[in-house]
Coordinates of N, CA and C in Angstrom, one line a residue:
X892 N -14.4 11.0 -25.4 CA -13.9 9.7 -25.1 C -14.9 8.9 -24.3
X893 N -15.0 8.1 -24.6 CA -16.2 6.7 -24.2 C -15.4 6.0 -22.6
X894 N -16.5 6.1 -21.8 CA -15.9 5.0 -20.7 C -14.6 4.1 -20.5
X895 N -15.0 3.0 -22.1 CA -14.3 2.1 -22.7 C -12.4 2.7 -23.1
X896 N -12.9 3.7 -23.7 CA -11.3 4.6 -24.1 C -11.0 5.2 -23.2
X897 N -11.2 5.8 -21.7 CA -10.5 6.4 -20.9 C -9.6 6.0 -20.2
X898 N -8.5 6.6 -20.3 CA -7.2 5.8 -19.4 C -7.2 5.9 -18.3
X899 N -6.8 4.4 -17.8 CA -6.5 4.9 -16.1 C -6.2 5.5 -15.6
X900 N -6.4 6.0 -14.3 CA -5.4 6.9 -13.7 C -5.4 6.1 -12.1
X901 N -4.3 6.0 -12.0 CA -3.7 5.3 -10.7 C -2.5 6.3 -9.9
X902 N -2.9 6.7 -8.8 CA -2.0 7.7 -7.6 C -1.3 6.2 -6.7
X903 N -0.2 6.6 -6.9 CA 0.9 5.9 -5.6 C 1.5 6.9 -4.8
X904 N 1.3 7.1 -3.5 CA 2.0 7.9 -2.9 C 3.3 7.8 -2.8
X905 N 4.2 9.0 -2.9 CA 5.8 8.9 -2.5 C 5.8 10.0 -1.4
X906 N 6.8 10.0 -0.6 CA 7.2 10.8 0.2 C 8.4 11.0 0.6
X907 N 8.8 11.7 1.4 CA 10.2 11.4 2.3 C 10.5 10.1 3.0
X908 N 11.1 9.1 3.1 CA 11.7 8.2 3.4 C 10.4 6.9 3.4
X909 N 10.0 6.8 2.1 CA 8.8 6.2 2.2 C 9.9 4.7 0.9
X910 N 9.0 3.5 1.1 CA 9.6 2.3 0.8 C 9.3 2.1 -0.5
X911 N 10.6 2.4 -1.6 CA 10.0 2.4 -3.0 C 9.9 0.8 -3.2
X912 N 10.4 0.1 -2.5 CA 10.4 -1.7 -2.7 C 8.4 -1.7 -2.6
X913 N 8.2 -1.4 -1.7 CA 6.9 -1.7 -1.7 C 5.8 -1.4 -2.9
X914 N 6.1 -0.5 -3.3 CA 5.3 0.1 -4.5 C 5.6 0.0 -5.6
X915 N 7.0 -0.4 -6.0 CA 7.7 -0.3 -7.3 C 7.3 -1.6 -8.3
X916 N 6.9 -2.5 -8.3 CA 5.9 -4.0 -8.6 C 4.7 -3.5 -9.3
X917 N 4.0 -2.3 -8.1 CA 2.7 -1.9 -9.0 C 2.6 -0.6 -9.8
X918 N 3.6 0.0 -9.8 CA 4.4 0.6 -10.8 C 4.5 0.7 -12.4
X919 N 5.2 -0.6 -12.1 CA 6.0 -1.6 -13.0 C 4.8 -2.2 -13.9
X920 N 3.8 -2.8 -13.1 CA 3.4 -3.8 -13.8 C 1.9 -2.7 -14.5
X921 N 1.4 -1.6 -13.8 CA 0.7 -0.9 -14.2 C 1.0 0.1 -15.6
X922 N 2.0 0.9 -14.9 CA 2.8 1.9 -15.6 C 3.3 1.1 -16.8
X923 N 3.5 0.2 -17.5 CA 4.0 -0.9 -18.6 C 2.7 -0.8 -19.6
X924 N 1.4 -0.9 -18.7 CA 0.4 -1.1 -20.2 C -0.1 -0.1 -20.7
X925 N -0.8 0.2 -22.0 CA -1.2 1.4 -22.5 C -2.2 1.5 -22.2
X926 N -2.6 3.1 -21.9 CA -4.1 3.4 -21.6 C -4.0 3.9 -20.4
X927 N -2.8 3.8 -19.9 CA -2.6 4.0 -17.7 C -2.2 5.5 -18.2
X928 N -2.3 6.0 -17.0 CA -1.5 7.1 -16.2 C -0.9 6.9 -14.8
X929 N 0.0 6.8 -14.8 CA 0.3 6.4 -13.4 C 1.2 7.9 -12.3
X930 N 0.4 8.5 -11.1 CA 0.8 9.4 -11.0 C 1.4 8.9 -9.4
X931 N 2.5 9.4 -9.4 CA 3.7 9.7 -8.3 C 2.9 10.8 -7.4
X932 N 2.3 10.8 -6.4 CA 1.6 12.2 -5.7 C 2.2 12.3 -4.3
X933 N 2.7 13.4 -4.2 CA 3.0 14.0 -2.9 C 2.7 15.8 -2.7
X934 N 3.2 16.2 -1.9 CA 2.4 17.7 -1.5 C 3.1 18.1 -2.6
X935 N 4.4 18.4 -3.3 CA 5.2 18.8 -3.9 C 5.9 18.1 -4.9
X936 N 6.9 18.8 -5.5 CA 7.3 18.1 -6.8 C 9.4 18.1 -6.4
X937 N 9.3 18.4 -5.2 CA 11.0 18.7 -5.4 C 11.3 17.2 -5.0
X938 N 12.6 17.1 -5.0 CA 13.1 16.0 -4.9 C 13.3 15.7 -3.2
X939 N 12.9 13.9 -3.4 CA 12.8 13.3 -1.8 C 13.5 12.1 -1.6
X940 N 13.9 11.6 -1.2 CA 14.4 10.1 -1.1 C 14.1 9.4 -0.2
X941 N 13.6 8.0 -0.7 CA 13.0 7.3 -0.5 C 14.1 6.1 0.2
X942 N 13.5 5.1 1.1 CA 14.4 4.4 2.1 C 14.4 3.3 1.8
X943 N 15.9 2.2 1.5 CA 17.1 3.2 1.8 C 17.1 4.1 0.7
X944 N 18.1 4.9 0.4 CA 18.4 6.1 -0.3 C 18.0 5.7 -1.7
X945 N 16.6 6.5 -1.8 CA 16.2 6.2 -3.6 C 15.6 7.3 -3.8
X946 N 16.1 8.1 -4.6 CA 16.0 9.4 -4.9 C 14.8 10.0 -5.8
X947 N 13.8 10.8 -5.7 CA 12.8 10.6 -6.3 C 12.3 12.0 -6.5
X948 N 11.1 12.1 -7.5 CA 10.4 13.1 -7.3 C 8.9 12.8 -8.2
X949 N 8.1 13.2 -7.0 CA 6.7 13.2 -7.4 C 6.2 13.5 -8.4
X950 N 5.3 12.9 -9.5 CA 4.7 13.7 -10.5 C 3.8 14.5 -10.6
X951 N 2.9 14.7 -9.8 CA 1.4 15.1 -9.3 C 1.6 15.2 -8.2
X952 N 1.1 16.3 -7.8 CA 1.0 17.2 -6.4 C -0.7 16.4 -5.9
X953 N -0.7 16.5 -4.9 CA -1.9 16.2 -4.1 C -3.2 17.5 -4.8
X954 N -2.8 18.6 -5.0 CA -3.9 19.4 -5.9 C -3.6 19.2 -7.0
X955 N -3.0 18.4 -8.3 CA -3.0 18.0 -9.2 C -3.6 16.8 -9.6
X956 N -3.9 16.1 -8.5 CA -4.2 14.6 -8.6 C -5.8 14.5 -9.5
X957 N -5.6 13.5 -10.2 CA -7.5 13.6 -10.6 C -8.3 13.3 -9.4
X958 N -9.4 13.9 -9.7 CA -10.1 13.7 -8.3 C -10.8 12.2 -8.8
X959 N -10.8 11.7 -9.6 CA -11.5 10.4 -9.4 C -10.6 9.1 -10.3
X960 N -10.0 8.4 -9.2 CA -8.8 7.5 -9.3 C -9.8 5.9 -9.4
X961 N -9.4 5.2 -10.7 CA -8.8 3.9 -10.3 C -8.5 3.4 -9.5
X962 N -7.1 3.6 -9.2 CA -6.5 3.1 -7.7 C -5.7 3.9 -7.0
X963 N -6.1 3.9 -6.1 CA -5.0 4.9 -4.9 C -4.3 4.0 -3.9
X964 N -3.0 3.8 -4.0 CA -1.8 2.8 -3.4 C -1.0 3.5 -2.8
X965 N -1.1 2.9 -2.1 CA 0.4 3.3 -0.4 C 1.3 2.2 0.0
X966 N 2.8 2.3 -0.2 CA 3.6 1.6 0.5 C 4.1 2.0 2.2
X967 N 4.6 1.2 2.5 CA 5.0 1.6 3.8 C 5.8 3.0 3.7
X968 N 5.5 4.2 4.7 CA 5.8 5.1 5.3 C 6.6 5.6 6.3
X969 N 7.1 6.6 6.7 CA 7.5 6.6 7.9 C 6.1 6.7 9.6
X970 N 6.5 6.5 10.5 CA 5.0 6.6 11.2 C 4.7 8.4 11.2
X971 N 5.5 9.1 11.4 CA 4.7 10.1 11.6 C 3.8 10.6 10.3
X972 N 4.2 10.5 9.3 CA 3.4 10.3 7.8 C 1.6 10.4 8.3
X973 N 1.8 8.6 9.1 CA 0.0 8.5 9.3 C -0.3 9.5 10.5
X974 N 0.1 10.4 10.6 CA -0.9 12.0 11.6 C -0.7 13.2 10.9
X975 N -0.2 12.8 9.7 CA 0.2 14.2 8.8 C -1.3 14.4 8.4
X976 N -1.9 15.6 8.6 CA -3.0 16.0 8.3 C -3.2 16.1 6.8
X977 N -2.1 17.0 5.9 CA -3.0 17.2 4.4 C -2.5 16.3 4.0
X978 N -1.6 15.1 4.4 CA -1.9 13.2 3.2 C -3.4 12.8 4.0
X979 N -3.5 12.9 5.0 CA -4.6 12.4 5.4 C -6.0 12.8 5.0
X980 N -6.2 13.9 4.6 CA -7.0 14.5 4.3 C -7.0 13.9 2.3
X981 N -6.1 13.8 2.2 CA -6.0 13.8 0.7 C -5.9 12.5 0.3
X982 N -5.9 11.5 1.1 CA -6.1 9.7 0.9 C -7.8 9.9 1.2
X983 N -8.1 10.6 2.2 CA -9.5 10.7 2.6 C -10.4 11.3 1.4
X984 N -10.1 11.9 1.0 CA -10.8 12.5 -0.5 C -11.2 11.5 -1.4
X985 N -10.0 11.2 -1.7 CA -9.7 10.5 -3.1 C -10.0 8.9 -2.5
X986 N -9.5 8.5 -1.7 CA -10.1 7.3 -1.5 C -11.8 7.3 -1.1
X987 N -12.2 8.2 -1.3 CA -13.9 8.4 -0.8 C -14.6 7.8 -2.2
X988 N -13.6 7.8 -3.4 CA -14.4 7.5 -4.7 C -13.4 6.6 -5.6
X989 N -12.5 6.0 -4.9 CA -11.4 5.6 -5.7 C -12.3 4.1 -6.2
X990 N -11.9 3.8 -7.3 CA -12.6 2.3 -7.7 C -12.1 1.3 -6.7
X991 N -10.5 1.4 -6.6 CA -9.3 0.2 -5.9 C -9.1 1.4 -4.6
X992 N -8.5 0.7 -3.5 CA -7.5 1.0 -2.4 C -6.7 -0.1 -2.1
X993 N -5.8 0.6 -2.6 CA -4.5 -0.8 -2.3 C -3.6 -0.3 -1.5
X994 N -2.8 -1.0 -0.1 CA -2.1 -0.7 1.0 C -1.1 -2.3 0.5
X995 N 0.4 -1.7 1.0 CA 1.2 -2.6 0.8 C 2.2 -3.0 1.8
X996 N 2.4 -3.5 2.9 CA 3.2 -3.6 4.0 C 2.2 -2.8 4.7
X997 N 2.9 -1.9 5.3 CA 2.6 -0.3 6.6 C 2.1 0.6 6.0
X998 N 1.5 0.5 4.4 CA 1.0 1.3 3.7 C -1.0 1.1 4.0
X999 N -0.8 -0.2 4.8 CA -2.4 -0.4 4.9 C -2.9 0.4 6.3
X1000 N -1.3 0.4 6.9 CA -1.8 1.2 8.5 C -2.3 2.7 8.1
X1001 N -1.8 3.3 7.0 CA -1.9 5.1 5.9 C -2.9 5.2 6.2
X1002 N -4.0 3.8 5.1 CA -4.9 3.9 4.8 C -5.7 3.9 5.7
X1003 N -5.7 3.2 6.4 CA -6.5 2.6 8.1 C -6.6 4.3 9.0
X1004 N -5.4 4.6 8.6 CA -5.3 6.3 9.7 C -6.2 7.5 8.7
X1005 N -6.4 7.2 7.5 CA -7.2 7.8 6.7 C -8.6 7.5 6.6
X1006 N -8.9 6.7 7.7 CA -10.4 6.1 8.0 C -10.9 5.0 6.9
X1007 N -9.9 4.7 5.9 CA -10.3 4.0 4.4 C -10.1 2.4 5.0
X1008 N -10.2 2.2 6.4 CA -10.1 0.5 6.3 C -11.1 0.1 7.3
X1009 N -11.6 0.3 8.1 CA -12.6 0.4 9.0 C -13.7 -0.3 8.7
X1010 N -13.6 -1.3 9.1 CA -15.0 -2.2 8.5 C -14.3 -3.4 7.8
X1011 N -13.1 -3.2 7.3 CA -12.4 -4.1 6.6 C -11.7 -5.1 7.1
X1012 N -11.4 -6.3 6.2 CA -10.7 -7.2 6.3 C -8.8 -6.9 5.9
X1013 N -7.9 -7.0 6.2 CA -6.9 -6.2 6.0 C -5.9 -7.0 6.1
X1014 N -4.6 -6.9 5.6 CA -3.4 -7.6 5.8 C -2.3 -6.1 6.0
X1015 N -1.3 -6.5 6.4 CA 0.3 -5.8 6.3 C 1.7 -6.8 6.8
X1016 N 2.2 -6.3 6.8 CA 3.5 -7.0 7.0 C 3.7 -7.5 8.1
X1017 N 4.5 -8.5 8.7 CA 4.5 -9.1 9.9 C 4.7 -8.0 11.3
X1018 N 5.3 -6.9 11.3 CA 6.2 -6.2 12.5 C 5.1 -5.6 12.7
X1019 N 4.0 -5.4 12.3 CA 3.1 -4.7 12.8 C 1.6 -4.6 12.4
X1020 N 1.3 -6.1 12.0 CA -0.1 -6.8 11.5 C -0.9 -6.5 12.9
X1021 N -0.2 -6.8 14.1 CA -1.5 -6.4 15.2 C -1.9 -5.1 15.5
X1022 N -1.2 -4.1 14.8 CA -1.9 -2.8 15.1 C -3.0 -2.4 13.8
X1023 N -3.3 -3.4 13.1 CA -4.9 -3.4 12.3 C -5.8 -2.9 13.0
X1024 N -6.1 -3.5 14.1 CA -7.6 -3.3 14.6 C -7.4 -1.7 14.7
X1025 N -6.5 -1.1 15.6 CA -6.7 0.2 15.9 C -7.1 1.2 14.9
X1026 N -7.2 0.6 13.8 CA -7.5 1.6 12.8 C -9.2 1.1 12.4
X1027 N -9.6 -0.1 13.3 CA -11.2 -0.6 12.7 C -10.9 -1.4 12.0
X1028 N -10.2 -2.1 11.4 CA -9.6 -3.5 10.4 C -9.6 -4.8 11.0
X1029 N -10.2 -5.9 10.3 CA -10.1 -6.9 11.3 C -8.6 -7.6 10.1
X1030 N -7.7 -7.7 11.1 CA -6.3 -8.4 10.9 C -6.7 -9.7 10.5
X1031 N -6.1 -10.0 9.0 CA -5.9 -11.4 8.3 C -4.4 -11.8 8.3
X1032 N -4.2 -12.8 9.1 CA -2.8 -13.0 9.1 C -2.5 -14.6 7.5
X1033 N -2.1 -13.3 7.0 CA -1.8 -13.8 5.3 C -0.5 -13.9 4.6
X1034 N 0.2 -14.5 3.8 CA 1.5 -14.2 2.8 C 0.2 -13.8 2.0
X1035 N -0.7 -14.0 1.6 CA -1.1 -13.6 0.2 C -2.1 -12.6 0.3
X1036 N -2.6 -12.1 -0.9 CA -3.3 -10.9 -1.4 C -4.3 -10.6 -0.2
X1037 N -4.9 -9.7 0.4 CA -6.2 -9.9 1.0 C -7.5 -8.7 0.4
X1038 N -8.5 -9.4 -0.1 CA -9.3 -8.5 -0.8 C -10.8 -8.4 -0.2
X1039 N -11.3 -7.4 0.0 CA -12.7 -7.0 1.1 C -13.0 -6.2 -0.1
X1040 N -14.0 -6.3 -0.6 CA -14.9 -5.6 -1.7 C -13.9 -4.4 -2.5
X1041 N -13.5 -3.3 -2.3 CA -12.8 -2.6 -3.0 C -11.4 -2.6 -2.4
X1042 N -11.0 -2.6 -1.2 CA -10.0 -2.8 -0.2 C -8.5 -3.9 -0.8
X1043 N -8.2 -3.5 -1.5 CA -6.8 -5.0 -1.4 C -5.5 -4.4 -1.1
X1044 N -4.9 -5.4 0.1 CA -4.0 -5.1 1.0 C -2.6 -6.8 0.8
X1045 N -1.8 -6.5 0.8 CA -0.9 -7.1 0.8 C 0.3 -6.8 1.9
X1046 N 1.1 -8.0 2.3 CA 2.7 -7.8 2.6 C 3.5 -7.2 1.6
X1047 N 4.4 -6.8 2.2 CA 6.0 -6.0 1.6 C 6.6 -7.0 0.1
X1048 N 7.1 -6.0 -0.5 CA 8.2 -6.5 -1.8 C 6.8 -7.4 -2.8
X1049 N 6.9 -8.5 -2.9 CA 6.1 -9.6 -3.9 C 4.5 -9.0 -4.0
X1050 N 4.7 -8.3 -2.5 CA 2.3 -8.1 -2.5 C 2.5 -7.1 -3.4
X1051 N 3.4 -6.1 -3.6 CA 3.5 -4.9 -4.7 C 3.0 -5.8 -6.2
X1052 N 3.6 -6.6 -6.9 CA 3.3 -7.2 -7.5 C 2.3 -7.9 -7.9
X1053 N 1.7 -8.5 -6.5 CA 0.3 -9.3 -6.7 C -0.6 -8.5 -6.8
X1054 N -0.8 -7.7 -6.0 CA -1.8 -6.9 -6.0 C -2.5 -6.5 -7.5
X1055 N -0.9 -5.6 -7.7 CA -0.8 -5.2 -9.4 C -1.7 -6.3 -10.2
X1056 N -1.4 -7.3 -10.6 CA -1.6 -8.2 -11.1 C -3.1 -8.7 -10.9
X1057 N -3.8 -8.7 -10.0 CA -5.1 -8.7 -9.4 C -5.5 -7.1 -10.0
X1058 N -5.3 -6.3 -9.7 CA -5.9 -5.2 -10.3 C -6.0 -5.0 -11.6
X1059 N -4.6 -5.6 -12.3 CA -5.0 -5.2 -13.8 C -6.3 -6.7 -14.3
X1060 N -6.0 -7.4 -13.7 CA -7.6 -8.4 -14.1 C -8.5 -7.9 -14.2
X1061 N -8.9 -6.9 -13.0 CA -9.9 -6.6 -12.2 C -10.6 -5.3 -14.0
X1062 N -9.3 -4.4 -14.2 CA -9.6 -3.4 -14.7 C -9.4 -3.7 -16.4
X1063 N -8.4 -4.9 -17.0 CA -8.5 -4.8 -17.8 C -8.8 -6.0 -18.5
X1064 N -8.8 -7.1 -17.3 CA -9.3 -8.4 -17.7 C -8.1 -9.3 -17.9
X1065 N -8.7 -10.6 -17.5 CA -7.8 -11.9 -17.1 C -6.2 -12.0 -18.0
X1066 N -6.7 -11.9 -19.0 CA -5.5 -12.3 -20.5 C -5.2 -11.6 -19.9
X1067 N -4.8 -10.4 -20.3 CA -4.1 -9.1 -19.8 C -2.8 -9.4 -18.6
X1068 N -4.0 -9.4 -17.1 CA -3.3 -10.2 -16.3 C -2.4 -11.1 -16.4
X1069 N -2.6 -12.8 -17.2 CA -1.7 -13.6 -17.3 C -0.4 -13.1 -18.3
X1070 N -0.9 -12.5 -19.2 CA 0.3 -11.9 -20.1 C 1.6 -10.9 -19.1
X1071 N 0.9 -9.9 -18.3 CA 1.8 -9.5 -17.5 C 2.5 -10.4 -16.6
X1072 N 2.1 -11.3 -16.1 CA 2.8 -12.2 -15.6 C 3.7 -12.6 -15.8
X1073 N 3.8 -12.9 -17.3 CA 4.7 -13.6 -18.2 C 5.8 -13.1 -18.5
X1074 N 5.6 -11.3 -18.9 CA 5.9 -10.6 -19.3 C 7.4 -10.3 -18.6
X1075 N 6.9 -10.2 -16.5 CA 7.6 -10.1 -16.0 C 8.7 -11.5 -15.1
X1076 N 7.7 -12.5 -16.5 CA 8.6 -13.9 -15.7 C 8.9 -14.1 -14.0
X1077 N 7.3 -13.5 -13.7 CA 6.9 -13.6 -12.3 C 6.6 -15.0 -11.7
X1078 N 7.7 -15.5 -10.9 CA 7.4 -16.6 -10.3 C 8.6 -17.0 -9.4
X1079 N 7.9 -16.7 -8.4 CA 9.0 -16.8 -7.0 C 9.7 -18.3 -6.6
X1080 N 11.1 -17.9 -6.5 CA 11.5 -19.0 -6.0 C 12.7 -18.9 -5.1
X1081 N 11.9 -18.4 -3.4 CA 12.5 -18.2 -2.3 C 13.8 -18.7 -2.3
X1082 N 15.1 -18.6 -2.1 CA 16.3 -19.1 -2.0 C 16.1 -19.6 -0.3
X1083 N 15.6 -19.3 0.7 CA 16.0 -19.9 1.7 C 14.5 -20.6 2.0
X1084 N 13.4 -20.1 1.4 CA 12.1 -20.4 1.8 C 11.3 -20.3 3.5
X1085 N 12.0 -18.9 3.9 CA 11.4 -18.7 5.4 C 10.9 -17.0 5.3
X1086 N 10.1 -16.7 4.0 CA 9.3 -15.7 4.2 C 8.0 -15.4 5.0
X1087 N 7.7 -16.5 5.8 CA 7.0 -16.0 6.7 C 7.1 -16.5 8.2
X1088 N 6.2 -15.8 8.9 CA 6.9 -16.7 10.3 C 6.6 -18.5 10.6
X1089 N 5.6 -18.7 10.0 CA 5.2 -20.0 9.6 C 6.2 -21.2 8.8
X1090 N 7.0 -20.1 8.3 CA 7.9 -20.7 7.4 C 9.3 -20.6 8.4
X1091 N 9.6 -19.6 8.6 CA 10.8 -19.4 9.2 C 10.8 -20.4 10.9
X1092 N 9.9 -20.2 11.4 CA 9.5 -21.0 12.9 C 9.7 -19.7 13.9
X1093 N 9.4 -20.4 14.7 CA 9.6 -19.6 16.3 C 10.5 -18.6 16.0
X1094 N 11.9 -19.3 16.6 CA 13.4 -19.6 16.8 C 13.4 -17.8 15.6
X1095 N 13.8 -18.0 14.6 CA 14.4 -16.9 13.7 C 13.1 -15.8 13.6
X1096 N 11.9 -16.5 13.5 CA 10.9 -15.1 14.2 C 11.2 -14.1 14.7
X1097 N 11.2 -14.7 16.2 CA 11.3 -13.5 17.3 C 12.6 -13.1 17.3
X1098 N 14.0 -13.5 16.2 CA 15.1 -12.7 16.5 C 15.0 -11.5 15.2
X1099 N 13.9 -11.7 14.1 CA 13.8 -11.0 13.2 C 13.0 -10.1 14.0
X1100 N 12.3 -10.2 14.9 CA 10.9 -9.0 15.1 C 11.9 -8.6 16.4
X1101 N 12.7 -9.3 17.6 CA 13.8 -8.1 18.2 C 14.5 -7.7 17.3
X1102 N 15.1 -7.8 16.1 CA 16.0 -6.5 15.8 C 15.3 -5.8 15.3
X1103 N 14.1 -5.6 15.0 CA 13.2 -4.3 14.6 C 12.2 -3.8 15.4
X1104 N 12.2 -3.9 16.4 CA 11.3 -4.2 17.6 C 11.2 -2.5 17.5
X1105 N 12.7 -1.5 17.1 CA 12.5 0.1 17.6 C 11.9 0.9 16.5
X1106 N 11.9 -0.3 15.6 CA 10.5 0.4 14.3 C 9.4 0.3 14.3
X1107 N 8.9 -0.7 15.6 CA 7.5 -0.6 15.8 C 7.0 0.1 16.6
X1108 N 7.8 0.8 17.6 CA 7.4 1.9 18.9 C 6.5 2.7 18.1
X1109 N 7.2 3.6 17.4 CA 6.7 5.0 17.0 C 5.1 4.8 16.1
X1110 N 5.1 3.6 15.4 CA 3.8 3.0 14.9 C 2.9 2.7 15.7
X1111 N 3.3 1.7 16.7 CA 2.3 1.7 18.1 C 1.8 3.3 18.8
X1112 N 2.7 3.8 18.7 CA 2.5 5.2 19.3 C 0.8 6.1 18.4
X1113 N 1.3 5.9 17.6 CA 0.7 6.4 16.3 C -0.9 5.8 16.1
X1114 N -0.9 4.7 16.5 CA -1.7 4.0 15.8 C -2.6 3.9 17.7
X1115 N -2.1 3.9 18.5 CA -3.0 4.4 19.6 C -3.5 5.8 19.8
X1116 N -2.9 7.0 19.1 CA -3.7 8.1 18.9 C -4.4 8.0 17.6
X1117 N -4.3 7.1 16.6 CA -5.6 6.7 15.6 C -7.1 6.4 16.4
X1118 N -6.4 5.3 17.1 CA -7.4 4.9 17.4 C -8.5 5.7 18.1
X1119 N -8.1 6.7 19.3 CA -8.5 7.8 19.9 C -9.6 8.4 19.2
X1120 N -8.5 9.0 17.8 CA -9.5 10.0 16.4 C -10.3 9.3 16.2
X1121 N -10.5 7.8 15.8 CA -11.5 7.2 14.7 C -12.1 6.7 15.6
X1122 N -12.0 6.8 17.1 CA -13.5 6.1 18.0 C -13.6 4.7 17.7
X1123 N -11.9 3.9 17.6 CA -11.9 2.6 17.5 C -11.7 2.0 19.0
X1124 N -12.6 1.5 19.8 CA -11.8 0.4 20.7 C -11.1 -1.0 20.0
X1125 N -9.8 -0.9 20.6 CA -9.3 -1.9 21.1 C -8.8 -3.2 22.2
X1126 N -9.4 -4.7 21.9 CA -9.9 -5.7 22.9 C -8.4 -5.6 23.2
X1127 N -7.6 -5.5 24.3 CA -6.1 -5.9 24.9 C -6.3 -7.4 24.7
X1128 N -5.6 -7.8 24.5 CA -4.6 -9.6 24.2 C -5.3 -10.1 25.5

C-alpha cells in the first residue's frame, strides 16, 4: 500500500470519567470519512463511563495502539489522570512521532503533563487556561482553534469539532473539509451568545468560575507537581 492509500490512524483517549462532549465532534467528523481508523485507547478494553454517565469501552489498548499516529487527541480528564504514569508514558511515546496533537478543553493540560506542549502556544477552557504555563505552554486566551506547528488545542464542546475540521484539511485537503462541514450542517448559533467571558461580562463570569471553583483545586494541585517534574518555573501573577 502506497503512502497515498494508507489509512489514517487517529487515537482518542477514553478513560474513566473522562468528557465524551469533548471528543465526540472529532470522532464524528473523522470516524465518518473513508480511509480512517479511529481508535478509542485506554489501558484496557472493559467497560468505563465517561462524565456525566456515558458508558463506554475502549477499542485499542495502549499496547495495541499503532505506534505511529496521525493524530493523538485528549479531551478533558479527571486530574489525577495527568500523574498516572502508564497514560503518561503512552501520550509520551506516541506523541514523540504523532503527525497532529490535539488537546480539547483540560485535555491540553494531559498533554502539557506528558511533556507534548512545552515550548508551545496553547489554549483550554476557561476554569483553568492559567495553569498552561506550568506545563511550559505559553497560554492563548482564545474561543478559537489555537495551532503552533503540529500542536492544535481548542476549548470544550464546538473546539471538538473545529479542530476536526482543521485536521481533516490538514490530512485530506480543503474540499474534503468544506464538505464535512456541510455534511454536519455545522454552524453555530449561540441561543444566549455568552460563550465566553468576553461575551458573558464580569458579573456571570466569576459566578460561573465560583461554582466550579472545587474543580480546579485538584488541577492546580496537579499541575504544581507537573511543574516540579518538567523543571518548569512559574512567574506568580
Amino acid at each position: 500500500m502506497t503512502d497515498e492509500q494508507r489509512r489514517l490512524e487517529i487515537a482518542i483517549l477514553v478513560c474513566p470519567d473522562y468528557m465524551p462532549v469533548d471528543v465526540i465532534g472529532l470522532h464524528t467528523v473523522l470516524g465518518m470519512l473513508p480511509g480512517v481508523n479511529v481508535h478509542l485507547v485506554w489501558k484496557n478494553l472493559d467497560e468505563i463511563s465517561g462524565f456525566p454517565r456515558f458508558p463506554t469501552r475502549a477499542t485499542t489498548t495502549f499496547e495495541d495502539c499503532p505506534a505511529d499516529l496521525d493524530v493523538l487527541c485528549a479531551g478533558a480528564v479527571p486530574a489525577e489522570v495527568l500523574e498516572d504514569a502508564e497514560t503518561l508514558a503512552f501520550l509520551a511515546d506516541r506523541g514523540s512521532r504523532a503527525k497532529w496533537i490535539a488537546g480539547v478543553c483540560a485535555g491540553s493540560l494531559l498533554m502539557g503533563a506528558a511533556g507534548l506542549l512545552r515550548g508551545y502556544r496553547a489554549t483550554t477552557n476557561l476554569h483553568v487556561y492559567d495553569l498552561l504555563p506550568y506545563y511550559g505552554a505559553t497560554a492563548v486566551s482564545t474561543n478559537a482553534v489555537v495551532e503552533d506547528r503540529n500542536r492544535i488545542t481548542a476549548g470544550p464542546v464546538t473546539g471538538s469539532i473545529e479542530i476536526a475540521l482543521r485536521l481533516v484539511q490538514d490530512l485530506l485537503g480543503t474540499e474534503t473539509a468544506r464538505a464535512a462541514e456541510l455534511n454536519m450542517e455545522y454552524a453555530p448559533t449561540p441561543l444566549f451568545g455568552v460563550g465566553t467571558p468576553e461575551l458573558a461580562g464580569p458579573e456571570l463570569t466569576r459566578t460561573v468560575l465560583g461554582m466550579t471553583a472545587g474543580m480546579k483545586t485538584p488541577f492546580l494541585k496537579v499541575s504544581e507537581r507537573a511543574a516540579e517534574r518538567l523543571g518548569v518555573t512559574v512567574q506568580s501573577a
